[in-house]
Amino acid sequence: MHVSEARAFLVRGTVQGVGFRPFVVRLAETHRLAGWVLNDGGGVQIHVEGDPSAIDAFATGLQTDAPPAAQVVEIHAARTVWTGLDRFVIRESERRGAPTARISPDLPVCDACVEEMLDPAARRFLYPYINCTNCGPRFSLVLALPYDRQRTTMASWALCSTCEAEYHDVRDRRFHAEPIACPACGPQYWLLEGEARLEGCDAVTRAAQLLQTGAIVAIKGVGGYHLCCDAAQSETVRALRDRKYRKSKPFALMARDIATARSLVVAQPQAEVLLTSAARPIVLMPARIALPAVALNHCELGVMLPYAPLHHLLFRAGAPPVLVMTSGNRSSEPIAYEDEDALTRLAGIADAFLVGGRPIARRVDDSVVRAGSSGPLIVRRARGYAPDVVAHLPATRPILAVGADLKNTIALVVGGEVIVSQHIGDLDHLPARDAFRATIGDLVAMYELDWHDIVVAHDSHPEYASSTRALDLPAHRHIAVQHHRAHVASVLAERSALDTRVVGVAFDGTGYGDDGSIWGGEFFVGSVSGGFARVASLQPFALPGGDAAARSPVQAAAGVLTGIGDLPDLTAPPFAFGQRFVHATRLAATGVRTFTCTSAGRLFDAAAAILGFTQNVEYEGQAAEWLEQLAWGAADAIALPFAASDRYIAIDGALRHMIQARRAGEDPAVTARAFHEGLAAAIAAMTVRLCSEGGTNCVVLSGGTFQNAMLLEMVRAHLPSALHVWTNRRVPPNDGGISLGQAAIASLG
Ligand code: ZN
Ligand code: ZN
Ligand code: FE
């Protein structure tokens, strides 16, 4: 006789919006099982009935054959009541309790959709909103959980009968693909050029033509508007800089295809893996050609490949093969993502607007990565990565960690899983603070958390906008976390190594220290669970103007050099430091508005000033970046003398050497390299000593300074191979990773 049994499965992980339910239906049909599948707030629920051995095979298939974009974390199976079903169906999504399901990051258009879009016989020929279960936007489109069309920005477009049939056809690539659309039923694109308005394919054709003729076009993308122009026309690129108030920060490029990308940069295999990965980030790679208007004084270019259907259409319509694709904003404002806002804010910048009808749920910038010698290094984490889970923490309550004031991100811990928000940016302007607030509200609403249950973690800097905002939030409790301990903890959280005792090296620009002074060149010994003791640092120096000195390398130089006697007149050539230096030197000498500081960022600023970078910086870390780029120009150099004592790495000898070298007319590239060599050797020497004293062979390197590839490589090279060296892999080493570290410390606090 035929024996039938029933089994229930609960699947957790990134299983919504990635074609998981259709996959379950096909799997059930393959094994001739009846039952149902549905999305709930925690993941996917499945009920199957049929032959026990077929159910076993089905269970194996769930583990082994899941769709490529799904990440199954856990499958819970249990016997359940047999109800005599006769077929397998997708049931209405269920809502029970607060959601914990993961939201998939946005996915690039898949090859099958690109092929279909370029097929004149296909229904979606040249249709820019083509997508399927394997591709298309997710995070930028979800309004609430569980993931269903009526809770996305596609809710207001009803499916036509043909799309409806595809949606319900289990053999179709669009079976339960929530955002599907076609030219008959979905949104369109249009081009606004002065008073003129062009629709559909004409809009794309005209936009491509405008780009060819040197115009700047604002283009609505996946997570916001891009400002776009031909990278080969330097006049246009310079006009874009003028209009955007962005003097020197490099622009990102979009190359038509991988072959075009290879003509721009030296793409190592690991870099190509990143370039073509599902996140489709901007990848920083060594430049093959010079594009001074795009990236002045840089030996790297940031390149990405087309990821939205519209990008493919633009290139097909004749857009130049290499486009500047930069965030649609003015200098440091957040990227524009709402149509009205974009049309207003970008009015003086763009010559035309290519606007799409599908709303964007939240702004998500392009991500920026580099293929480091020891794995990918994320510089800016946003589209394609957010809101993936980056770590697991032993947290019994939800934790909201609000990050720091620069390169801000927010971390949310729900059910022990840490979600890190997309990059929000620097909170020094009102629009960015609004975006910061909106993101907190968005995350807390998405997971329907009760404010009174939440532990809020924030930076210990009392004057950070993020700290004061955090203290205003109605929380279960607030925890202040010291900035550099958060940097070290971010690496350990990624590795679930909260009890591991390490030597933690945190080198960065600015952070508030335990004693109220400005830290940023710190050595700790300890663990996340046991706490970190600060055991050594850069030798403290004076910093006139405090945090504000970060804008002016000569101001930092004035502070650093105050403690060093008998120096030449630095207002004379070749240094020619201006009034700002004279004024800051006076402040430092008298101690007025002068703080004690151990910041590596300010040390790099001072070194850059000595070698010729005397203007104000336009963005955080610019002078240090300049110094690194300069150093790559020298083959090798003799390390500058940074003497390491018990507690300090002394800096005066090295700076004195730099001043002498510059006066003697030595090549600044060689001196810049010697600076890196010397500092790396000193960091390594201090680390080795602390490891043996502290009884550990684990080293953590974090903080924005370790984004410097030359310094990181040199430190690694100096450390003995018996030591394990851990760096950030899933969040940036810069302040974009602070929220994760805060969450880790708060989870045990
Ligand atoms: Zn597709
Ligand atoms: Zn349709
Ligand atoms: Fe930092």
mmCIF file of C-alpha atoms in Angstrom, residues 396-562:
data_model
loop_
_atom_site.group_PDB
_atom_site.id
_atom_site.type_symbol
_atom_site.label_atom_id
_atom_site.label_comp_id
_atom_site.label_asym_id
_atom_site.label_seq_id
_atom_site.Cartn_x
_atom_site.Cartn_y
_atom_site.Cartn_z
ATOM 1 C CA THR A 396 19.553 38.752 23.225
ATOM 2 C CA ARG A 397 18.044 42.136 22.379
ATOM 3 C CA PRO A 398 18.028 44.111 19.162
ATOM 4 C CA ILE A 399 20.992 46.484 18.908
ATOM 5 C CA LEU A 400 21.125 49.644 16.851
ATOM 6 C CA ALA A 401 24.669 50.971 16.383
ATOM 7 C CA VAL A 402 24.762 54.410 14.796
ATOM 8 C CA GLY A 403 28.393 54.518 13.620
ATOM 9 C CA ALA A 404 30.615 57.594 13.547
ATOM 10 C CA ASP A 405 30.212 61.028 11.930
ATOM 11 C CA LEU A 406 32.362 60.347 8.871
ATOM 12 C CA LYS A 407 31.561 57.639 6.289
ATOM 13 C CA ASN A 408 28.569 56.816 8.429
ATOM 14 C CA THR A 409 26.770 53.476 8.343
ATOM 15 C CA ILE A 410 24.175 52.031 10.720
ATOM 16 C CA ALA A 411 24.262 48.472 12.075
ATOM 17 C CA LEU A 412 21.166 46.646 13.246
ATOM 18 C CA VAL A 413 21.298 43.354 15.119
ATOM 19 C CA VAL A 414 18.112 41.281 14.923
ATOM 20 C CA GLY A 415 18.018 37.680 16.096
ATOM 21 C CA GLY A 416 21.794 37.750 16.475
ATOM 22 C CA GLU A 417 22.366 38.652 12.811
ATOM 23 C CA VAL A 418 24.099 41.937 12.010
ATOM 24 C CA ILE A 419 22.841 43.933 9.058
ATOM 25 C CA VAL A 420 24.979 46.924 8.100
ATOM 26 C CA SER A 421 23.222 49.696 6.211
ATOM 27 C CA GLN A 422 24.367 51.178 2.949
ATOM 28 C CA HIS A 423 27.005 53.937 3.149
ATOM 29 C CA ILE A 424 25.328 57.142 4.295
ATOM 30 C CA GLY A 425 28.270 59.548 4.239
ATOM 31 C CA ASP A 426 29.691 62.385 6.314
ATOM 32 C CA LEU A 427 27.221 63.884 8.760
ATOM 33 C CA ASP A 428 28.562 67.422 8.590
ATOM 34 C CA HIS A 429 25.688 68.732 6.457
ATOM 35 C CA LEU A 430 21.970 68.795 7.071
ATOM 36 C CA PRO A 431 20.960 66.602 4.075
ATOM 37 C CA ALA A 432 23.327 63.864 5.268
ATOM 38 C CA ARG A 433 21.921 64.086 8.796
ATOM 39 C CA ASP A 434 18.450 63.735 7.347
ATOM 40 C CA ALA A 435 19.579 60.637 5.444
ATOM 41 C CA PHE A 436 21.101 59.279 8.670
ATOM 42 C CA ARG A 437 17.809 59.744 10.512
ATOM 43 C CA ALA A 438 15.812 58.294 7.626
ATOM 44 C CA THR A 439 18.002 55.179 7.534
ATOM 45 C CA ILE A 440 17.582 54.559 11.261
ATOM 46 C CA GLY A 441 13.819 54.951 10.913
ATOM 47 C CA ASP A 442 13.784 52.738 7.823
ATOM 48 C CA LEU A 443 15.659 49.857 9.506
ATOM 49 C CA VAL A 444 13.690 49.978 12.738
ATOM 50 C CA ALA A 445 10.401 50.107 10.807
ATOM 51 C CA MET A 446 11.409 47.301 8.435
ATOM 52 C CA TYR A 447 11.955 44.921 11.337
ATOM 53 C CA GLU A 448 9.068 46.396 13.350
ATOM 54 C CA LEU A 449 11.196 46.816 16.442
ATOM 55 C CA ASP A 450 9.977 48.406 19.643
ATOM 56 C CA TRP A 451 12.272 51.270 20.608
ATOM 57 C CA HIS A 452 12.129 50.308 24.273
ATOM 58 C CA ASP A 453 13.702 46.907 23.511
ATOM 59 C CA ILE A 454 16.615 48.318 21.577
ATOM 60 C CA VAL A 455 20.131 48.804 22.886
ATOM 61 C CA VAL A 456 21.586 51.852 21.136
ATOM 62 C CA ALA A 457 25.361 52.017 20.683
ATOM 63 C CA HIS A 458 27.151 55.196 19.652
ATOM 64 C CA ASP A 459 30.619 56.728 19.495
ATOM 65 C CA SER A 460 32.029 58.069 22.755
ATOM 66 C CA HIS A 461 32.666 61.454 21.086
ATOM 67 C CA PRO A 462 30.205 63.735 22.933
ATOM 68 C CA GLU A 463 30.007 66.219 20.068
ATOM 69 C CA TYR A 464 29.361 63.821 17.210
ATOM 70 C CA ALA A 465 25.986 64.442 15.575
ATOM 71 C CA SER A 466 25.512 60.653 15.586
ATOM 72 C CA SER A 467 26.123 60.510 19.363
ATOM 73 C CA THR A 468 23.739 63.328 20.246
ATOM 74 C CA ARG A 469 21.074 61.859 17.958
ATOM 75 C CA ALA A 470 21.584 58.417 19.527
ATOM 76 C CA LEU A 471 21.095 59.839 23.007
ATOM 77 C CA ASP A 472 17.791 61.361 21.865
ATOM 78 C CA LEU A 473 16.465 57.981 20.764
ATOM 79 C CA PRO A 474 14.128 56.266 23.220
ATOM 80 C CA ALA A 475 16.096 53.086 23.916
ATOM 81 C CA HIS A 476 16.263 50.277 26.446
ATOM 82 C CA ARG A 477 19.747 51.584 27.148
ATOM 83 C CA HIS A 478 22.569 53.552 25.534
ATOM 84 C CA ILE A 479 26.168 52.394 25.309
ATOM 85 C CA ALA A 480 29.077 54.655 24.337
ATOM 86 C CA VAL A 481 31.869 52.836 22.506
ATOM 87 C CA GLN A 482 35.374 54.235 22.056
ATOM 88 C CA HIS A 483 36.099 54.730 18.365
ATOM 89 C CA HIS A 484 39.312 52.735 17.958
ATOM 90 C CA ARG A 485 38.143 49.809 20.039
ATOM 91 C CA ALA A 486 35.177 49.688 17.651
ATOM 92 C CA HIS A 487 37.572 49.516 14.686
ATOM 93 C CA VAL A 488 39.383 46.518 16.209
ATOM 94 C CA ALA A 489 36.107 44.876 17.280
ATOM 95 C CA SER A 490 34.715 45.159 13.714
ATOM 96 C CA VAL A 491 37.360 42.727 12.453
ATOM 97 C CA LEU A 492 36.785 40.285 15.321
ATOM 98 C CA ALA A 493 32.996 40.431 14.845
ATOM 99 C CA GLU A 494 33.393 39.459 11.181
ATOM 100 C CA ARG A 495 35.292 36.360 12.323
ATOM 101 C CA SER A 496 33.029 35.521 15.268
ATOM 102 C CA ALA A 497 36.143 35.771 17.435
ATOM 103 C CA LEU A 498 34.821 37.830 20.332
ATOM 104 C CA ASP A 499 36.858 35.931 22.921
ATOM 105 C CA THR A 500 40.118 35.871 20.976
ATOM 106 C CA ARG A 501 42.890 37.823 22.631
ATOM 107 C CA VAL A 502 44.664 40.021 20.111
ATOM 108 C CA VAL A 503 46.991 42.912 19.613
ATOM 109 C CA GLY A 504 44.697 45.432 17.934
ATOM 110 C CA VAL A 505 46.244 48.187 15.837
ATOM 111 C CA ALA A 506 43.842 51.018 14.982
ATOM 112 C CA PHE A 507 45.302 53.745 12.780
ATOM 113 C CA ASP A 508 42.964 56.374 11.346
ATOM 114 C CA GLY A 509 42.147 60.052 11.126
ATOM 115 C CA THR A 510 40.203 61.156 14.125
ATOM 116 C CA GLY A 511 38.622 59.535 17.122
ATOM 117 C CA TYR A 512 37.739 60.603 20.632
ATOM 118 C CA GLY A 513 40.048 59.012 23.197
ATOM 119 C CA ASP A 514 39.340 57.875 26.766
ATOM 120 C CA ASP A 515 41.149 60.968 28.055
ATOM 121 C CA GLY A 516 39.321 63.398 25.760
ATOM 122 C CA SER A 517 42.347 63.804 23.507
ATOM 123 C CA ILE A 518 42.328 62.975 19.795
ATOM 124 C CA TRP A 519 43.416 59.401 19.151
ATOM 125 C CA GLY A 520 44.222 57.677 15.886
ATOM 126 C CA GLY A 521 47.475 55.727 16.157
ATOM 127 C CA GLU A 522 46.598 53.177 18.826
ATOM 128 C CA PHE A 523 47.728 49.757 20.022
ATOM 129 C CA PHE A 524 45.451 47.659 22.207
ATOM 130 C CA VAL A 525 45.765 44.276 23.884
ATOM 131 C CA GLY A 526 42.666 42.302 24.818
ATOM 132 C CA SER A 527 39.469 40.879 23.399
ATOM 133 C CA VAL A 528 35.949 42.061 22.660
ATOM 134 C CA SER A 529 34.585 40.071 25.597
ATOM 135 C CA GLY A 530 37.354 40.991 28.041
ATOM 136 C CA GLY A 531 37.907 44.562 26.908
ATOM 137 C CA PHE A 532 40.829 46.253 25.204
ATOM 138 C CA ALA A 533 43.578 48.023 27.145
ATOM 139 C CA ARG A 534 45.389 50.752 25.270
ATOM 140 C CA VAL A 535 49.043 49.843 25.637
ATOM 141 C CA ALA A 536 50.879 52.027 23.128
ATOM 142 C CA SER A 537 50.372 54.713 20.482
ATOM 143 C CA LEU A 538 52.071 57.184 18.210
ATOM 144 C CA GLN A 539 54.028 59.734 20.226
ATOM 145 C CA PRO A 540 51.499 62.420 21.224
ATOM 146 C CA PHE A 541 51.788 65.749 19.450
ATOM 147 C CA ALA A 542 49.935 69.058 19.528
ATOM 148 C CA LEU A 543 47.013 69.673 17.214
ATOM 149 C CA PRO A 544 45.959 73.305 16.940
ATOM 150 C CA GLY A 545 42.272 73.595 16.104
ATOM 151 C CA GLY A 546 41.437 69.999 17.055
ATOM 152 C CA ASP A 547 39.209 68.038 14.672
ATOM 153 C CA ALA A 548 39.007 71.089 12.382
ATOM 154 C CA ALA A 549 42.711 70.654 11.565
ATOM 155 C CA ALA A 550 41.736 67.666 9.417
ATOM 156 C CA ARG A 551 40.949 70.114 6.610
ATOM 157 C CA SER A 552 44.388 71.681 6.501
ATOM 158 C CA PRO A 553 47.576 69.613 6.193
ATOM 159 C CA VAL A 554 49.769 72.634 7.031
ATOM 160 C CA GLN A 555 47.800 73.136 10.230
ATOM 161 C CA ALA A 556 48.520 69.527 11.178
ATOM 162 C CA ALA A 557 52.168 70.119 10.224
ATOM 163 C CA ALA A 558 52.301 73.158 12.522
ATOM 164 C CA GLY A 559 51.159 71.009 15.426
ATOM 165 C CA VAL A 560 53.380 68.023 14.728
ATOM 166 C CA LEU A 561 56.457 70.197 14.216
ATOM 167 C CA THR A 562 55.945 72.377 17.298
#
